[in-house]
């Protein structure tokens, strides 16, 4: 009987992950069409669809990445600026590396 809640929880997580993936793909399509506000909204929805990390209670790395993409898109609202590659945006690359380092440090603190 105790397995049923964990099966339902895993099913919810898979559904949320699938929903977030579809929203992120739609956001990428909106970016391609230079629809920055729509892309930002879709990225925010993708982040919100993902459950919190069960170990820390915080947003997952994937959700944080969606939030960063949403902030970048919001910064481009009202422009016709095309998408830039990460190698052309060193600040974004630095933010990503810093977030990954913080996540790794947090897990080292848990003895993993």
PDB file of N, CA and C in Angstrom:
ATOM      1  N   UNK A   1       0.802  -1.199   0.000  1.00  0.00           N
ATOM      2  CA  UNK A   1       0.000   0.000   0.000  1.00  0.00           C
ATOM      3  C   UNK A   1       0.846   1.265   0.000  1.00  0.00           C
ATOM      4  N   UNK A   2       2.013   1.250   0.638  1.00  0.00           N
ATOM      5  CA  UNK A   2       2.837   2.450   0.694  1.00  0.00           C
ATOM      6  C   UNK A   2       3.492   2.759  -0.648  1.00  0.00           C
ATOM      7  N   UNK A   3       3.510   1.804  -1.541  1.00  0.00           N
ATOM      8  CA  UNK A   3       4.114   2.024  -2.854  1.00  0.00           C
ATOM      9  C   UNK A   3       3.228   2.896  -3.743  1.00  0.00           C
ATOM     10  N   UNK A   4       1.939   2.872  -3.502  1.00  0.00           N
ATOM     11  CA  UNK A   4       1.011   3.629  -4.342  1.00  0.00           C
ATOM     12  C   UNK A   4       1.292   5.137  -4.313  1.00  0.00           C
ATOM     13  N   UNK A   5       1.480   5.761  -3.140  1.00  0.00           N
ATOM     14  CA  UNK A   5       1.793   7.200  -3.158  1.00  0.00           C
ATOM     15  C   UNK A   5       3.082   7.518  -3.897  1.00  0.00           C
ATOM     16  N   UNK A   6       4.099   6.660  -3.768  1.00  0.00           N
ATOM     17  CA  UNK A   6       5.352   6.938  -4.473  1.00  0.00           C
ATOM     18  C   UNK A   6       5.187   6.771  -5.977  1.00  0.00           C
ATOM     19  N   UNK A   7       4.357   5.835  -6.403  1.00  0.00           N
ATOM     20  CA  UNK A   7       4.081   5.662  -7.837  1.00  0.00           C
ATOM     21  C   UNK A   7       3.343   6.888  -8.366  1.00  0.00           C
ATOM     22  N   UNK A   8       2.352   7.359  -7.600  1.00  0.00           N
ATOM     23  CA  UNK A   8       1.612   8.550  -8.021  1.00  0.00           C
ATOM     24  C   UNK A   8       2.515   9.776  -8.051  1.00  0.00           C
ATOM     25  N   UNK A   9       3.401   9.889  -7.070  1.00  0.00           N
ATOM     26  CA  UNK A   9       4.336  11.014  -7.031  1.00  0.00           C
ATOM     27  C   UNK A   9       5.285  10.980  -8.222  1.00  0.00           C
ATOM     28  N   UNK A  10       5.804   9.803  -8.555  1.00  0.00           N
ATOM     29  CA  UNK A  10       6.703   9.669  -9.707  1.00  0.00           C
ATOM     30  C   UNK A  10       5.963   9.997 -11.004  1.00  0.00           C
ATOM     31  N   UNK A  11       4.706   9.587 -11.085  1.00  0.00           N
ATOM     32  CA  UNK A  11       3.906   9.874 -12.275  1.00  0.00           C
ATOM     33  C   UNK A  11       3.682  11.380 -12.424  1.00  0.00           C
ATOM     34  N   UNK A  12       3.403  12.075 -11.307  1.00  0.00           N
ATOM     35  CA  UNK A  12       3.231  13.528 -11.341  1.00  0.00           C
ATOM     36  C   UNK A  12       4.519  14.207 -11.787  1.00  0.00           C
ATOM     37  N   UNK A  13       5.659  13.732 -11.285  1.00  0.00           N
ATOM     38  CA  UNK A  13       6.941  14.336 -11.641  1.00  0.00           C
ATOM     39  C   UNK A  13       7.222  14.159 -13.131  1.00  0.00           C
ATOM     40  N   UNK A  14       6.932  12.969 -13.667  1.00  0.00           N
ATOM     41  CA  UNK A  14       7.148  12.730 -15.100  1.00  0.00           C
ATOM     42  C   UNK A  14       6.249  13.634 -15.933  1.00  0.00           C
ATOM     43  N   UNK A  15       4.991  13.763 -15.523  1.00  0.00           N
ATOM     44  CA  UNK A  15       4.050  14.622 -16.243  1.00  0.00           C
ATOM     45  C   UNK A  15       4.522  16.074 -16.204  1.00  0.00           C
ATOM     46  N   UNK A  16       4.959  16.528 -15.032  1.00  0.00           N
ATOM     47  CA  UNK A  16       5.449  17.904 -14.896  1.00  0.00           C
ATOM     48  C   UNK A  16       6.670  18.125 -15.763  1.00  0.00           C
ATOM     49  N   UNK A  17       7.561  17.146 -15.803  1.00  0.00           N
ATOM     50  CA  UNK A  17       8.766  17.264 -16.619  1.00  0.00           C
ATOM     51  C   UNK A  17       8.410  17.340 -18.106  1.00  0.00           C
ATOM     52  N   UNK A  18       7.468  16.525 -18.523  1.00  0.00           N
ATOM     53  CA  UNK A  18       7.020  16.548 -19.921  1.00  0.00           C
ATOM     54  C   UNK A  18       6.374  17.894 -20.254  1.00  0.00           C
ATOM     55  N   UNK A  19       5.520  18.376 -19.345  1.00  0.00           N
ATOM     56  CA  UNK A  19       4.883  19.681 -19.558  1.00  0.00           C
ATOM     57  C   UNK A  19       5.933  20.782 -19.670  1.00  0.00           C
ATOM     58  N   UNK A  20       6.915  20.756 -18.772  1.00  0.00           N
ATOM     59  CA  UNK A  20       7.964  21.778 -18.785  1.00  0.00           C
ATOM     60  C   UNK A  20       8.765  21.710 -20.081  1.00  0.00           C
ATOM     61  N   UNK A  21       9.039  20.502 -20.549  1.00  0.00           N
ATOM     62  CA  UNK A  21       9.791  20.345 -21.797  1.00  0.00           C
ATOM     63  C   UNK A  21       9.020  20.932 -22.976  1.00  0.00           C
ATOM     64  N   UNK A  22       7.727  20.666 -23.028  1.00  0.00           N
ATOM     65  CA  UNK A  22       6.906  21.200 -24.127  1.00  0.00           C
ATOM     66  C   UNK A  22       6.823  22.719 -24.060  1.00  0.00           C
ATOM     67  N   UNK A  23       6.679  23.263 -22.849  1.00  0.00           N
ATOM     68  CA  UNK A  23       6.638  24.718 -22.704  1.00  0.00           C
ATOM     69  C   UNK A  23       7.973  25.349 -23.113  1.00  0.00           C
ATOM     70  N   UNK A  24       9.079  24.707 -22.749  1.00  0.00           N
ATOM     71  CA  UNK A  24      10.395  25.232 -23.117  1.00  0.00           C
ATOM     72  C   UNK A  24      10.584  25.196 -24.635  1.00  0.00           C
ATOM     73  N   UNK A  25      10.103  24.138 -25.281  1.00  0.00           N
ATOM     74  CA  UNK A  25      10.194  24.064 -26.743  1.00  0.00           C
ATOM     75  C   UNK A  25       9.365  25.170 -27.387  1.00  0.00           C
ATOM     76  N   UNK A  26       8.177  25.418 -26.841  1.00  0.00           N
ATOM     77  CA  UNK A  26       7.344  26.501 -27.362  1.00  0.00           C
ATOM     78  C   UNK A  26       8.039  27.848 -27.157  1.00  0.00           C
ATOM     79  N   UNK A  27       8.714  28.001 -26.016  1.00  0.00           N
ATOM     80  CA  UNK A  27       9.449  29.240 -25.755  1.00  0.00           C
ATOM     81  C   UNK A  27      10.576  29.424 -26.764  1.00  0.00           C
ATOM     82  N   UNK A  28      11.274  28.339 -27.088  1.00  0.00           N
ATOM     83  CA  UNK A  28      12.351  28.434 -28.083  1.00  0.00           C
ATOM     84  C   UNK A  28      11.796  28.837 -29.441  1.00  0.00           C
ATOM     85  N   UNK A  29      10.626  28.307 -29.783  1.00  0.00           N
ATOM     86  CA  UNK A  29       9.990  28.700 -31.046  1.00  0.00           C
ATOM     87  C   UNK A  29       9.618  30.181 -31.026  1.00  0.00           C
ATOM     88  N   UNK A  30       9.124  30.657 -29.886  1.00  0.00           N
ATOM     89  CA  UNK A  30       8.782  32.077 -29.761  1.00  0.00           C
ATOM     90  C   UNK A  30      10.043  32.935 -29.878  1.00  0.00           C
ATOM     91  N   UNK A  31      11.145  32.459 -29.314  1.00  0.00           N
ATOM     92  CA  UNK A  31      12.405  33.188 -29.451  1.00  0.00           C
ATOM     93  C   UNK A  31      12.798  33.286 -30.919  1.00  0.00           C
ATOM     94  N   UNK A  32      12.658  32.183 -31.623  1.00  0.00           N
ATOM     95  CA  UNK A  32      13.004  32.169 -33.044  1.00  0.00           C
ATOM     96  C   UNK A  32      12.189  33.167 -33.835  1.00  0.00           C
ATOM     97  N   UNK A  33      10.967  33.423 -33.384  1.00  0.00           N
ATOM     98  CA  UNK A  33      10.095  34.392 -34.057  1.00  0.00           C
ATOM     99  C   UNK A  33      10.254  35.791 -33.459  1.00  0.00           C
ATOM    100  N   UNK A  34      11.225  35.966 -32.562  1.00  0.00           N
ATOM    101  CA  UNK A  34      11.494  37.233 -31.880  1.00  0.00           C
ATOM    102  C   UNK A  34      10.296  37.718 -31.065  1.00  0.00           C
ATOM    103  N   UNK A  35       9.509  36.780 -30.538  1.00  0.00           N
ATOM    104  CA  UNK A  35       8.375  37.083 -29.667  1.00  0.00           C
ATOM    105  C   UNK A  35       8.862  36.965 -28.222  1.00  0.00           C
ATOM    106  N   UNK A  36       9.620  37.975 -27.786  1.00  0.00           N
ATOM    107  CA  UNK A  36      10.338  37.885 -26.513  1.00  0.00           C
ATOM    108  C   UNK A  36       9.413  37.790 -25.310  1.00  0.00           C
ATOM    109  N   UNK A  37       8.335  38.560 -25.256  1.00  0.00           N
ATOM    110  CA  UNK A  37       7.422  38.520 -24.107  1.00  0.00           C
ATOM    111  C   UNK A  37       6.763  37.149 -23.991  1.00  0.00           C
ATOM    112  N   UNK A  38       6.340  36.599 -25.127  1.00  0.00           N
ATOM    113  CA  UNK A  38       5.725  35.278 -25.123  1.00  0.00           C
ATOM    114  C   UNK A  38       6.743  34.225 -24.670  1.00  0.00           C
ATOM    115  N   UNK A  39       7.965  34.326 -25.161  1.00  0.00           N
ATOM    116  CA  UNK A  39       9.008  33.375 -24.778  1.00  0.00           C
ATOM    117  C   UNK A  39       9.279  33.452 -23.275  1.00  0.00           C
ATOM    118  N   UNK A  40       9.358  34.656 -22.728  1.00  0.00           N
ATOM    119  CA  UNK A  40       9.595  34.828 -21.291  1.00  0.00           C
ATOM    120  C   UNK A  40       8.467  34.190 -20.487  1.00  0.00           C
ATOM    121  N   UNK A  41       7.235  34.412 -20.913  1.00  0.00           N
ATOM    122  CA  UNK A  41       6.083  33.844 -20.231  1.00  0.00           C
ATOM    123  C   UNK A  41       6.117  32.315 -20.277  1.00  0.00           C
ATOM    124  N   UNK A  42       6.437  31.760 -21.415  1.00  0.00           N
ATOM    125  CA  UNK A  42       6.489  30.302 -21.550  1.00  0.00           C
ATOM    126  C   UNK A  42       7.621  29.703 -20.712  1.00  0.00           C
ATOM    127  N   UNK A  43       8.773  30.376 -20.680  1.00  0.00           N
ATOM    128  CA  UNK A  43       9.871  29.887 -19.838  1.00  0.00           C
ATOM    129  C   UNK A  43       9.484  29.922 -18.361  1.00  0.00           C
ATOM    130  N   UNK A  44       8.790  30.985 -17.936  1.00  0.00           N
ATOM    131  CA  UNK A  44       8.325  31.046 -16.547  1.00  0.00           C
ATOM    132  C   UNK A  44       7.357  29.910 -16.241  1.00  0.00           C
ATOM    133  N   UNK A  45       6.465  29.626 -17.180  1.00  0.00           N
ATOM    134  CA  UNK A  45       5.531  28.516 -16.995  1.00  0.00           C
ATOM    135  C   UNK A  45       6.259  27.179 -16.927  1.00  0.00           C
ATOM    136  N   UNK A  46       7.293  27.026 -17.756  1.00  0.00           N
ATOM    137  CA  UNK A  46       8.069  25.784 -17.739  1.00  0.00           C
ATOM    138  C   UNK A  46       8.752  25.599 -16.387  1.00  0.00           C
ATOM    139  N   UNK A  47       9.296  26.682 -15.834  1.00  0.00           N
ATOM    140  CA  UNK A  47       9.950  26.602 -14.525  1.00  0.00           C
ATOM    141  C   UNK A  47       8.933  26.282 -13.441  1.00  0.00           C
ATOM    142  N   UNK A  48       7.769  26.901 -13.518  1.00  0.00           N
ATOM    143  CA  UNK A  48       6.735  26.683 -12.504  1.00  0.00           C
ATOM    144  C   UNK A  48       6.168  25.261 -12.573  1.00  0.00           C
ATOM    145  N   UNK A  49       6.192  24.654 -13.749  1.00  0.00           N
ATOM    146  CA  UNK A  49       5.644  23.304 -13.900  1.00  0.00           C
ATOM    147  C   UNK A  49       6.508  22.252 -13.220  1.00  0.00           C
ATOM    148  N   UNK A  50       7.790  22.546 -13.050  1.00  0.00           N
ATOM    149  CA  UNK A  50       8.689  21.563 -12.455  1.00  0.00           C
ATOM    150  C   UNK A  50       8.560  21.554 -10.932  1.00  0.00           C
ATOM    151  N   UNK A  51       8.521  20.363 -10.341  1.00  0.00           N
ATOM    152  CA  UNK A  51       8.447  20.297  -8.874  1.00  0.00           C
ATOM    153  C   UNK A  51       9.772  20.724  -8.253  1.00  0.00           C
ATOM    154  N   UNK A  52       9.699  21.131  -7.001  1.00  0.00           N
ATOM    155  CA  UNK A  52      10.914  21.518  -6.273  1.00  0.00           C
ATOM    156  C   UNK A  52      11.787  20.288  -6.043  1.00  0.00           C
ATOM    157  N   UNK A  53      13.067  20.528  -5.862  1.00  0.00           N
ATOM    158  CA  UNK A  53      14.000  19.447  -5.557  1.00  0.00           C
ATOM    159  C   UNK A  53      13.572  18.809  -4.243  1.00  0.00           C
ATOM    160  N   UNK A  54      13.334  17.493  -4.222  1.00  0.00           N
ATOM    161  CA  UNK A  54      12.842  16.858  -2.993  1.00  0.00           C
ATOM    162  C   UNK A  54      13.853  16.880  -1.844  1.00  0.00           C
ATOM    163  N   UNK A  55      15.123  17.060  -2.145  1.00  0.00           N
ATOM    164  CA  UNK A  55      16.155  17.045  -1.113  1.00  0.00           C
ATOM    165  C   UNK A  55      16.367  18.412  -0.480  1.00  0.00           C
ATOM    166  N   UNK A  56      16.251  19.460  -1.273  1.00  0.00           N
ATOM    167  CA  UNK A  56      16.537  20.804  -0.767  1.00  0.00           C
ATOM    168  C   UNK A  56      15.290  21.667  -0.642  1.00  0.00           C
ATOM    169  N   UNK A  57      14.246  21.329  -1.387  1.00  0.00           N
ATOM    170  CA  UNK A  57      13.040  22.143  -1.394  1.00  0.00           C
ATOM    171  C   UNK A  57      13.159  23.362  -2.290  1.00  0.00           C
ATOM    172  N   UNK A  58      14.319  23.531  -2.936  1.00  0.00           N
ATOM    173  CA  UNK A  58      14.545  24.675  -3.824  1.00  0.00           C
ATOM    174  C   UNK A  58      14.238  24.276  -5.266  1.00  0.00           C
ATOM    175  N   UNK A  59      14.286  25.270  -6.157  1.00  0.00           N
ATOM    176  CA  UNK A  59      14.092  24.984  -7.579  1.00  0.00           C
ATOM    177  C   UNK A  59      15.235  24.112  -8.092  1.00  0.00           C
ATOM    178  N   UNK A  60      14.915  23.269  -9.043  1.00  0.00           N
ATOM    179  CA  UNK A  60      15.941  22.433  -9.658  1.00  0.00           C
ATOM    180  C   UNK A  60      16.800  23.284 -10.587  1.00  0.00           C
ATOM    181  N   UNK A  61      17.933  22.732 -10.995  1.00  0.00           N
ATOM    182  CA  UNK A  61      18.812  23.431 -11.943  1.00  0.00           C
ATOM    183  C   UNK A  61      18.070  23.724 -13.244  1.00  0.00           C
ATOM    184  N   UNK A  62      17.239  22.783 -13.665  1.00  0.00           N
ATOM    185  CA  UNK A  62      16.485  22.975 -14.906  1.00  0.00           C
ATOM    186  C   UNK A  62      15.517  24.154 -14.762  1.00  0.00           C
ATOM    187  N   UNK A  63      14.819  24.229 -13.639  1.00  0.00           N
ATOM    188  CA  UNK A  63      13.897  25.343 -13.413  1.00  0.00           C
ATOM    189  C   UNK A  63      14.654  26.668 -13.353  1.00  0.00           C
ATOM    190  N   UNK A  64      15.817  26.665 -12.715  1.00  0.00           N
ATOM    191  CA  UNK A  64      16.630  27.879 -12.649  1.00  0.00           C
ATOM    192  C   UNK A  64      17.078  28.312 -14.044  1.00  0.00           C
ATOM    193  N   UNK A  65      17.412  27.343 -14.886  1.00  0.00           N
ATOM    194  CA  UNK A  65      17.817  27.666 -16.260  1.00  0.00           C
ATOM    195  C   UNK A  65      16.651  28.285 -17.027  1.00  0.00           C
ATOM    196  N   UNK A  66      15.436  27.761 -16.813  1.00  0.00           N
ATOM    197  CA  UNK A  66      14.259  28.346 -17.466  1.00  0.00           C
ATOM    198  C   UNK A  66      14.034  29.778 -16.981  1.00  0.00           C
ATOM    199  N   UNK A  67      14.246  30.020 -15.683  1.00  0.00           N
ATOM    200  CA  UNK A  67      14.072  31.381 -15.141  1.00  0.00           C
ATOM    201  C   UNK A  67      15.107  32.338 -15.753  1.00  0.00           C
ATOM    202  N   UNK A  68      16.368  31.869 -15.904  1.00  0.00           N
ATOM    203  CA  UNK A  68      17.390  32.714 -16.527  1.00  0.00           C
ATOM    204  C   UNK A  68      17.013  33.029 -17.968  1.00  0.00           C
ATOM    205  N   UNK A  69      16.515  32.032 -18.693  1.00  0.00           N
ATOM    206  CA  UNK A  69      16.090  32.267 -20.075  1.00  0.00           C
ATOM    207  C   UNK A  69      14.948  33.273 -20.123  1.00  0.00           C
ATOM    208  N   UNK A  70      14.029  33.180 -19.164  1.00  0.00           N
ATOM    209  CA  UNK A  70      12.913  34.136 -19.111  1.00  0.00           C
ATOM    210  C   UNK A  70      13.430  35.552 -18.874  1.00  0.00           C
ATOM    211  N   UNK A  71      14.398  35.706 -17.961  1.00  0.00           N
ATOM    212  CA  UNK A  71      14.966  37.044 -17.700  1.00  0.00           C
ATOM    213  C   UNK A  71      15.649  37.590 -18.948  1.00  0.00           C
ATOM    214  N   UNK A  72      16.385  36.735 -19.646  1.00  0.00           N
ATOM    215  CA  UNK A  72      17.054  37.177 -20.874  1.00  0.00           C
ATOM    216  C   UNK A  72      16.037  37.618 -21.923  1.00  0.00           C
ATOM    217  N   UNK A  73      14.947  36.869 -22.054  1.00  0.00           N
ATOM    218  CA  UNK A  73      13.915  37.218 -23.031  1.00  0.00           C
ATOM    219  C   UNK A  73      13.235  38.523 -22.644  1.00  0.00           C
ATOM    220  N   UNK A  74      12.961  38.717 -21.332  1.00  0.00           N
ATOM    221  CA  UNK A  74      12.339  39.959 -20.890  1.00  0.00           C
ATOM    222  C   UNK A  74      13.213  41.160 -21.222  1.00  0.00           C
ATOM    223  N   UNK A  75      14.521  40.965 -21.137  1.00  0.00           N
ATOM    224  CA  UNK A  75      15.446  42.061 -21.449  1.00  0.00           C
ATOM    225  C   UNK A  75      15.372  42.452 -22.928  1.00  0.00           C
ATOM    226  N   UNK A  76      14.908  41.553 -23.774  1.00  0.00           N
ATOM    227  CA  UNK A  76      14.855  41.812 -25.208  1.00  0.00           C
ATOM    228  C   UNK A  76      13.471  42.238 -25.700  1.00  0.00           C
ATOM    229  N   UNK A  77      12.493  42.325 -24.789  1.00  0.00           N
ATOM    230  CA  UNK A  77      11.148  42.738 -25.180  1.00  0.00           C
ATOM    231  C   UNK A  77      11.219  44.123 -25.824  1.00  0.00           C
ATOM    232  N   UNK A  78      10.537  44.262 -26.935  1.00  0.00           N
ATOM    233  CA  UNK A  78      10.508  45.545 -27.637  1.00  0.00           C
ATOM    234  C   UNK A  78      11.661  45.728 -28.606  1.00  0.00           C
ATOM    235  N   UNK A  79      12.489  44.717 -28.757  1.00  0.00           N
ATOM    236  CA  UNK A  79      13.599  44.804 -29.707  1.00  0.00           C
ATOM    237  C   UNK A  79      13.394  43.782 -30.812  1.00  0.00           C
ATOM    238  N   UNK A  80      14.164  43.913 -31.830  1.00  0.00           N
ATOM    239  CA  UNK A  80      14.191  42.915 -32.899  1.00  0.00           C
ATOM    240  C   UNK A  80      15.526  42.181 -32.885  1.00  0.00           C
ATOM    241  N   UNK A  81      16.138  42.147 -31.708  1.00  0.00           N
ATOM    242  CA  UNK A  81      17.450  41.506 -31.586  1.00  0.00           C
ATOM    243  C   UNK A  81      17.317  39.999 -31.752  1.00  0.00           C
ATOM    244  N   UNK A  82      18.149  39.418 -32.580  1.00  0.00           N
ATOM    245  CA  UNK A  82      18.120  37.955 -32.718  1.00  0.00           C
ATOM    246  C   UNK A  82      18.761  37.297 -31.503  1.00  0.00           C
ATOM    247  N   UNK A  83      18.492  36.010 -31.368  1.00  0.00           N
ATOM    248  CA  UNK A  83      19.094  35.219 -30.301  1.00  0.00           C
ATOM    249  C   UNK A  83      20.611  35.235 -30.439  1.00  0.00           C
ATOM    250  N   UNK A  84      21.302  35.303 -29.326  1.00  0.00           N
ATOM    251  CA  UNK A  84      22.770  35.256 -29.359  1.00  0.00           C
ATOM    252  C   UNK A  84      23.231  33.919 -28.829  1.00  0.00           C
ATOM    253  N   UNK A  85      24.301  33.435 -29.381  1.00  0.00           N
ATOM    254  CA  UNK A  85      24.900  32.209 -28.868  1.00  0.00           C
ATOM    255  C   UNK A  85      25.524  32.489 -27.514  1.00  0.00           C
ATOM    256  N   UNK A  86      25.579  31.479 -26.653  1.00  0.00           N
ATOM    257  CA  UNK A  86      26.160  31.662 -25.321  1.00  0.00           C
ATOM    258  C   UNK A  86      27.605  32.119 -25.432  1.00  0.00           C
ATOM    259  N   UNK A  87      28.342  31.616 -26.428  1.00  0.00           N
ATOM    260  CA  UNK A  87      29.743  32.037 -26.567  1.00  0.00           C
ATOM    261  C   UNK A  87      29.849  33.530 -26.886  1.00  0.00           C
ATOM    262  N   UNK A  88      28.763  34.115 -27.408  1.00  0.00           N
ATOM    263  CA  UNK A  88      28.737  35.548 -27.697  1.00  0.00           C
ATOM    264  C   UNK A  88      28.220  36.371 -26.518  1.00  0.00           C
ATOM    265  N   UNK A  89      27.795  35.702 -25.469  1.00  0.00           N
ATOM    266  CA  UNK A  89      27.267  36.375 -24.282  1.00  0.00           C
ATOM    267  C   UNK A  89      28.003  35.840 -23.049  1.00  0.00           C
ATOM    268  N   UNK A  90      29.216  36.311 -22.819  1.00  0.00           N
ATOM    269  CA  UNK A  90      30.020  35.746 -21.722  1.00  0.00           C
ATOM    270  C   UNK A  90      29.383  35.896 -20.350  1.00  0.00           C
ATOM    271  N   UNK A  91      28.577  36.933 -20.130  1.00  0.00           N
ATOM    272  CA  UNK A  91      27.921  37.086 -18.827  1.00  0.00           C
ATOM    273  C   UNK A  91      26.960  35.938 -18.557  1.00  0.00           C
ATOM    274  N   UNK A  92      26.213  35.527 -19.580  1.00  0.00           N
ATOM    275  CA  UNK A  92      25.271  34.423 -19.415  1.00  0.00           C
ATOM    276  C   UNK A  92      26.036  33.132 -19.123  1.00  0.00           C
ATOM    277  N   UNK A  93      27.116  32.904 -19.856  1.00  0.00           N
ATOM    278  CA  UNK A  93      27.928  31.715 -19.609  1.00  0.00           C
ATOM    279  C   UNK A  93      28.487  31.711 -18.198  1.00  0.00           C
ATOM    280  N   UNK A  94      28.906  32.890 -17.727  1.00  0.00           N
ATOM    281  CA  UNK A  94      29.435  33.006 -16.372  1.00  0.00           C
ATOM    282  C   UNK A  94      28.342  32.703 -15.343  1.00  0.00           C
ATOM    283  N   UNK A  95      27.128  33.234 -15.557  1.00  0.00           N
ATOM    284  CA  UNK A  95      26.023  32.968 -14.634  1.00  0.00           C
ATOM    285  C   UNK A  95      25.713  31.482 -14.583  1.00  0.00           C
ATOM    286  N   UNK A  96      25.734  30.819 -15.722  1.00  0.00           N
ATOM    287  CA  UNK A  96      25.443  29.392 -15.774  1.00  0.00           C
ATOM    288  C   UNK A  96      26.507  28.603 -15.029  1.00  0.00           C
ATOM    289  N   UNK A  97      27.778  28.921 -15.289  1.00  0.00           N
ATOM    290  CA  UNK A  97      28.865  28.208 -14.597  1.00  0.00           C
ATOM    291  C   UNK A  97      28.801  28.445 -13.097  1.00  0.00           C
ATOM    292  N   UNK A  98      28.472  29.667 -12.678  1.00  0.00           N
ATOM    293  CA  UNK A  98      28.377  29.983 -11.255  1.00  0.00           C
ATOM    294  C   UNK A  98      27.230  29.201 -10.602  1.00  0.00           C
ATOM    295  N   UNK A  99      26.084  29.108 -11.263  1.00  0.00           N
ATOM    296  CA  UNK A  99      24.949  28.372 -10.721  1.00  0.00           C
ATOM    297  C   UNK A  99      25.279  26.889 -10.583  1.00  0.00           C
ATOM    298  N   UNK A 100      25.980  26.345 -11.568  1.00  0.00           N
ATOM    299  CA  UNK A 100      26.363  24.935 -11.503  1.00  0.00           C
ATOM    300  C   UNK A 100      27.351  24.709 -10.366  1.00  0.00           C
ATOM    301  N   UNK A 101      28.307  25.617 -10.192  1.00  0.00           N
ATOM    302  CA  UNK A 101      29.283  25.496  -9.105  1.00  0.00           C
ATOM    303  C   UNK A 101      28.596  25.564  -7.740  1.00  0.00           C
ATOM    304  N   UNK A 102      27.615  26.473  -7.598  1.00  0.00           N
ATOM    305  CA  UNK A 102      26.878  26.573  -6.336  1.00  0.00           C
ATOM    306  C   UNK A 102      26.110  25.288  -6.055  1.00  0.00           C
ATOM    307  N   UNK A 103      25.501  24.732  -7.078  1.00  0.00           N
ATOM    308  CA  UNK A 103      24.762  23.484  -6.925  1.00  0.00           C
ATOM    309  C   UNK A 103      25.704  22.355  -6.515  1.00  0.00           C
ATOM    310  N   UNK A 104      26.852  22.260  -7.174  1.00  0.00           N
ATOM    311  CA  UNK A 104      27.826  21.221  -6.835  1.00  0.00           C
ATOM    312  C   UNK A 104      28.320  21.379  -5.402  1.00  0.00           C
ATOM    313  N   UNK A 105      28.563  22.607  -4.984  1.00  0.00           N
ATOM    314  CA  UNK A 105      29.039  22.861  -3.626  1.00  0.00           C
ATOM    315  C   UNK A 105      27.973  22.465  -2.600  1.00  0.00           C
ATOM    316  N   UNK A 106      26.727  22.759  -2.913  1.00  0.00           N
ATOM    317  CA  UNK A 106      25.641  22.405  -2.023  1.00  0.00           C
ATOM    318  C   UNK A 106      25.579  20.893  -1.825  1.00  0.00           C
ATOM    319  N   UNK A 107      25.749  20.144  -2.914  1.00  0.00           N
ATOM    320  CA  UNK A 107      25.686  18.686  -2.818  1.00  0.00           C
ATOM    321  C   UNK A 107      26.914  18.121  -2.117  1.00  0.00           C
ATOM    322  N   UNK A 108      28.057  18.761  -2.268  1.00  0.00           N
ATOM    323  CA  UNK A 108      29.253  18.311  -1.523  1.00  0.00           C
ATOM    324  C   UNK A 108      29.006  18.432  -0.024  1.00  0.00           C
ATOM    325  N   UNK A 109      28.252  19.432   0.368  1.00  0.00           N
ATOM    326  CA  UNK A 109      27.918  19.643   1.769  1.00  0.00           C
ATOM    327  C   UNK A 109      27.022  18.555   2.340  1.00  0.00           C
ATOM    328  N   UNK A 110      26.327  17.842   1.456  1.00  0.00           N
ATOM    329  CA  UNK A 110      25.446  16.757   1.895  1.00  0.00           C
ATOM    330  C   UNK A 110      26.194  15.430   1.945  1.00  0.00           C
ATOM    331  N   UNK A 111      27.481  15.435   1.675  1.00  0.00           N
ATOM    332  CA  UNK A 111      28.277  14.210   1.743  1.00  0.00           C
ATOM    333  C   UNK A 111      28.135  13.309   0.547  1.00  0.00           C
ATOM    334  N   UNK A 112      27.677  13.855  -0.574  1.00  0.00           N
ATOM    335  CA  UNK A 112      27.508  13.024  -1.771  1.00  0.00           C
ATOM    336  C   UNK A 112      28.695  13.133  -2.673  1.00  0.00           C
TER     337      UNK A 112
END
